[in-house]
Tab-separated table of C-alpha atoms in Angstrom:
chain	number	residue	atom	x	y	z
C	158	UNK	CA	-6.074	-24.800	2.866
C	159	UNK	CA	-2.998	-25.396	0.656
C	160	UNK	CA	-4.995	-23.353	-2.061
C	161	UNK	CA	-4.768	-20.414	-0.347
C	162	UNK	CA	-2.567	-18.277	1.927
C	163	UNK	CA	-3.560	-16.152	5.013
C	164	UNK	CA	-2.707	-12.565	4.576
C	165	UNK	CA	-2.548	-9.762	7.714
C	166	UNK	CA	-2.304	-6.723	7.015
C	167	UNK	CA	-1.587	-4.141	10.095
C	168	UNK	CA	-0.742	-0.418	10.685
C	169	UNK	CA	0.065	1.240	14.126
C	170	UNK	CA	-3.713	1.684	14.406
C	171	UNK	CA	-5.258	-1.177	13.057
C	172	UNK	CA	-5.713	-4.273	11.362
C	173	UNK	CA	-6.433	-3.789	7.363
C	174	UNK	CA	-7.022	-7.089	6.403
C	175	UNK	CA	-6.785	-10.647	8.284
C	176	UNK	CA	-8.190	-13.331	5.929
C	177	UNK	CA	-7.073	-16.206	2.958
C	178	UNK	CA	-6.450	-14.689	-0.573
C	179	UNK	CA	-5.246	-16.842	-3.264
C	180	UNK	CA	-2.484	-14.427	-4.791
C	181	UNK	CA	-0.215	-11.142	-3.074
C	182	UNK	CA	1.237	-8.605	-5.566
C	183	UNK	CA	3.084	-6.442	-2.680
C	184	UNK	CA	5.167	-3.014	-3.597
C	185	UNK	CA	8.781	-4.467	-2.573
C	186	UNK	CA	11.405	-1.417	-2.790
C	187	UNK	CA	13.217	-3.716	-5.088
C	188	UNK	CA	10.022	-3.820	-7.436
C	189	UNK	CA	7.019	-6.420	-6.942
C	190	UNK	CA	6.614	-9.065	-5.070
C	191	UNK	CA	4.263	-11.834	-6.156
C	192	UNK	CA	3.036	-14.692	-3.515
C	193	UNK	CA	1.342	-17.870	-4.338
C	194	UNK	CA	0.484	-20.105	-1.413
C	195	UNK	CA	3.073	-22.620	-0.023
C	196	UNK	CA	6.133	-19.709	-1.124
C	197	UNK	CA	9.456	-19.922	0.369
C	198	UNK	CA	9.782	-17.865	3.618
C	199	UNK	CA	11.125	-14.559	3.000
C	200	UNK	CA	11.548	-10.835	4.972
C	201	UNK	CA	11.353	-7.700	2.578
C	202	UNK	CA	11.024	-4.022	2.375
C	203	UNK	CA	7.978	-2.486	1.176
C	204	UNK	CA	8.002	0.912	-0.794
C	205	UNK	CA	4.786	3.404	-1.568
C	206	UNK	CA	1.983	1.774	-3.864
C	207	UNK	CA	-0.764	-1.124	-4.005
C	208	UNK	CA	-0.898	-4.170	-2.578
C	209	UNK	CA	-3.110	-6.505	-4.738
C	210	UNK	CA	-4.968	-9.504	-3.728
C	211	UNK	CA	-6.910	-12.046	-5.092
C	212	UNK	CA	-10.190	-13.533	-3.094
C	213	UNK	CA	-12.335	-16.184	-5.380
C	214	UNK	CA	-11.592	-14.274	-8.972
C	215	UNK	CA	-11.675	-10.863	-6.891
C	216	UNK	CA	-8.863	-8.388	-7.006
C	217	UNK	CA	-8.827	-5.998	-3.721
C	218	UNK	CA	-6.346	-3.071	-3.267
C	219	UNK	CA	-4.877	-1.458	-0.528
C	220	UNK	CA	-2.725	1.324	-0.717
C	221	UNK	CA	0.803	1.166	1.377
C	222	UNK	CA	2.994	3.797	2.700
C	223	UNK	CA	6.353	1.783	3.335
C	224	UNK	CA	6.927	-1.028	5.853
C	225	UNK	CA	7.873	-4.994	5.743
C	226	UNK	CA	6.539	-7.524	4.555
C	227	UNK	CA	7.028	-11.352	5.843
C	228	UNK	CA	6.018	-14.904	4.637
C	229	UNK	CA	6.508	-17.355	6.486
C	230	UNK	CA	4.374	-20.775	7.246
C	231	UNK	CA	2.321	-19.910	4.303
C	232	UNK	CA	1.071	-16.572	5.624
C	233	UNK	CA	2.285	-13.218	4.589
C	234	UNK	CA	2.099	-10.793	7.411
C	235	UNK	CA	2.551	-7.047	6.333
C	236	UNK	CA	3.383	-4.482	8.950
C	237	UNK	CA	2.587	-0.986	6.968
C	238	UNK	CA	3.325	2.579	7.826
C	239	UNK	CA	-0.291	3.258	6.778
C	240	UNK	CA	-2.786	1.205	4.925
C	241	UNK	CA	-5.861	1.499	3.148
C	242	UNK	CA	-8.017	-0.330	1.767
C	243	UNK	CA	-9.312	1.189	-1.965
C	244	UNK	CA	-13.327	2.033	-1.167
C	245	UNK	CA	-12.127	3.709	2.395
C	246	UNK	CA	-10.021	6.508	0.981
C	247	UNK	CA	-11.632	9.777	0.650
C	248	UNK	CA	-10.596	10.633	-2.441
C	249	UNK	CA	-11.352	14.626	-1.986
C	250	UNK	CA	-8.927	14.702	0.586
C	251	UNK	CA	-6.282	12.554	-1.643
C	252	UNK	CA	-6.545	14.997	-4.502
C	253	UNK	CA	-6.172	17.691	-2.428
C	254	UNK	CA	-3.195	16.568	-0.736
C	255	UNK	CA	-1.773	16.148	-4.301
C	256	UNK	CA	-2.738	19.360	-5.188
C	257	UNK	CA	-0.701	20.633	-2.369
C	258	UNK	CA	2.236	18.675	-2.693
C	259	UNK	CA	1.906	19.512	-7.075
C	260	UNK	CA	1.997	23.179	-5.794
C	261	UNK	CA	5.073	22.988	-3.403
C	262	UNK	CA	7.366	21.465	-6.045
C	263	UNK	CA	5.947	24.191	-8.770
C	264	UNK	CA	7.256	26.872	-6.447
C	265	UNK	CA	10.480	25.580	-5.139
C	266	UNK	CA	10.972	28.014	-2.552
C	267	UNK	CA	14.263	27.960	-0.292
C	268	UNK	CA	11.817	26.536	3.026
C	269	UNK	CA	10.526	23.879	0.967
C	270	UNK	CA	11.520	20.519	1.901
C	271	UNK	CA	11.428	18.985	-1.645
C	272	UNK	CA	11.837	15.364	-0.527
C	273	UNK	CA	8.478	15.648	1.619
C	274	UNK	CA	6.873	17.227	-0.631
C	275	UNK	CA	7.969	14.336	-3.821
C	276	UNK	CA	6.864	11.769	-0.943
C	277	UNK	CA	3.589	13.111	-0.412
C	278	UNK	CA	2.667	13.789	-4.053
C	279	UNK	CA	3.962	9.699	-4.583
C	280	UNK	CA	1.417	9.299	-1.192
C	281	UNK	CA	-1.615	10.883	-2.396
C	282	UNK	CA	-1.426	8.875	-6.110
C	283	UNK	CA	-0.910	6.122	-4.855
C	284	UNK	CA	-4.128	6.348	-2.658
C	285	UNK	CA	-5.949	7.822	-5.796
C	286	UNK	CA	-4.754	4.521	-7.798
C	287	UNK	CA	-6.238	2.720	-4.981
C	288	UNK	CA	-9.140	3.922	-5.189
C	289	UNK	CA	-9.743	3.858	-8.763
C	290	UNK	CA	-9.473	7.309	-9.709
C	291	UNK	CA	-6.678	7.615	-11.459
């Protein structure tokens, strides 16, 4: 299978995906990361946003929360924060989490962690891009 390259893709709670894409496009914190089969081995860091792949012409997202990324052996193992993939998000509960996090950085009050609140508005887009809402 030289044409393709296995991809794993695992959380704390579960395994995402486990199966042979053609093409990664990972969120590195360094920008994108793009993996064809048979690529060099390398360890990076991954940052908030999609991971892309490509099955038989068919793009599939899921949307990462931080972690690492390996490829070695012509796999890429990712080891992710959280993960999910595109058609499981619930996208009510996305926009509402960015409606929260919107709201917290309108006000600005002393007790507001403003960090948190920048991470989980970067969060809940990222699972609305994911799921194709935004």
């Amino acid at each position: 299978m030289a044409d393709k390259i296995k991809l794993e893709v695992v959380t704390p709670e579960r395994v995402v995906a486990n199966e042979y894409v053609d093409f990664v496009v990972a969120p590195g914190v360094e920008g994108e990361v793009g993996i064809l089969p048979l690529h060099a081995p390398m360890i990076t860091s991954l940052d908030i946003g999609i991971l892309r792949y490509t099955v038989d012409g068919q793009t599939e997202k899921i949307a990462v929360s931080g972690g690492f990324l390996e490829v070695r052996n012509n796999k890429v193992v990712v080891l992710a924060n959280a993960a999910e993939r595109g058609e499981e998000i619930d996208v009510e509960r996305a926009q509402k989490a960015l409606e929260r996090a919107r709201e917290r950085l309108t006000k600005r009050t002393p007790d507001i962690d403003v960090l948190r609140a920048e991470l989980a508005m970067r969060r809940a887009l990222n699972r609305l891009k994911a799921a194709g809402k935004m």
